[in-house]
């Protein structure tokens, strides 16, 4: 049986609660990711910020606000104000099938992987797509 630790990503980008909305937005754009775990004091998992969270906290381009003003506002909003702290997380030894059902049934984009409050990885929809491609390739041979 496959476990979460067999598929999760461990090379993670993280933020602290004191980092800004601007930092989160820049990191997502540069790393081309949609989920950033928020950690404190030795990688203790405290929350998650998603692309959707950023979109809802960012001023619309239709608001006719100068770019410099918008950037100043985004630099002043800490991640703690927009992150989600009620995030469901899984353990590394959890069943991969159970994790897939959680993602599917709750329409989550990712599951932080936590062991004793410490962030050890993240499991995303993209990880499952890569697994699907690998399985299809194996079936073709």
XYZ file of C-alpha atoms in Angstrom, residues 24-113:
90
model
C 3.295 35.543 -0.657
C 2.112 36.846 -4.013
C 5.686 37.145 -5.325
C 6.640 33.667 -4.101
C 3.618 32.096 -5.781
C 4.396 33.844 -9.061
C 8.127 33.052 -9.010
C 7.792 29.422 -7.893
C 4.619 28.848 -9.937
C 2.777 27.326 -6.972
C -0.754 27.757 -5.571
C -0.285 26.775 -1.918
C 2.231 27.973 0.660
C 2.406 26.481 4.148
C 2.927 28.965 6.966
C 5.348 27.883 9.687
C 6.800 29.293 12.890
C 9.550 28.356 15.355
C 11.341 25.367 13.884
C 8.945 24.529 11.073
C 5.832 24.170 13.240
C 2.847 24.211 10.884
C 0.425 27.042 11.713
C -1.540 27.587 8.526
C -1.806 27.729 4.772
C -2.152 30.507 2.248
C -3.643 29.680 -1.137
C -3.810 31.440 -4.464
C -7.520 31.979 -3.845
C -6.741 33.650 -0.484
C -4.375 36.013 -2.247
C -6.892 36.842 -4.963
C -9.551 37.696 -2.403
C -7.136 39.911 -0.423
C -5.683 41.740 -3.438
C -7.222 44.892 -4.814
C -8.841 44.413 -8.183
C -7.094 45.948 -11.163
C -10.486 47.472 -11.907
C -10.285 49.527 -8.683
C -8.194 52.163 -10.457
C -5.579 52.267 -7.680
C -2.043 53.232 -8.624
C 0.352 50.303 -8.689
C 2.646 51.903 -6.080
C -0.277 52.351 -3.675
C -1.426 48.779 -4.237
C 2.089 47.464 -3.578
C 2.318 49.545 -0.395
C -0.960 48.077 0.829
C 0.118 44.509 -0.024
C 3.452 45.028 1.762
C 1.613 46.105 4.925
C -0.752 43.115 5.185
C 0.788 40.216 7.120
C 0.166 36.653 5.986
C -1.433 35.997 9.397
C -4.366 38.198 8.327
C -5.255 36.130 5.270
C -3.948 32.620 5.943
C -6.186 29.727 6.878
C -5.398 28.124 10.209
C -8.231 25.570 10.179
C -6.474 23.440 7.583
C -6.804 19.678 7.517
C -3.376 18.020 7.533
C -2.289 14.397 7.166
C 0.502 12.309 8.636
C 3.275 10.955 6.380
C 2.260 7.353 7.125
C -1.403 7.961 6.182
C -2.861 5.957 3.321
C -2.419 7.628 -0.051
C -5.911 6.474 -1.020
C -7.428 8.137 2.063
C -5.552 11.345 1.251
C -6.842 11.239 -2.336
C -10.406 10.857 -1.056
C -9.945 13.863 1.243
C -8.722 15.990 -1.659
C -11.550 14.865 -3.904
C -14.456 14.893 -1.433
C -13.585 18.223 0.179
C -12.257 19.866 -2.996
C -8.914 20.648 -1.334
C -6.031 21.608 -3.585
C -3.440 20.289 -1.162
C -2.862 18.608 2.162
C -0.007 19.722 4.393
C 1.877 16.720 5.758
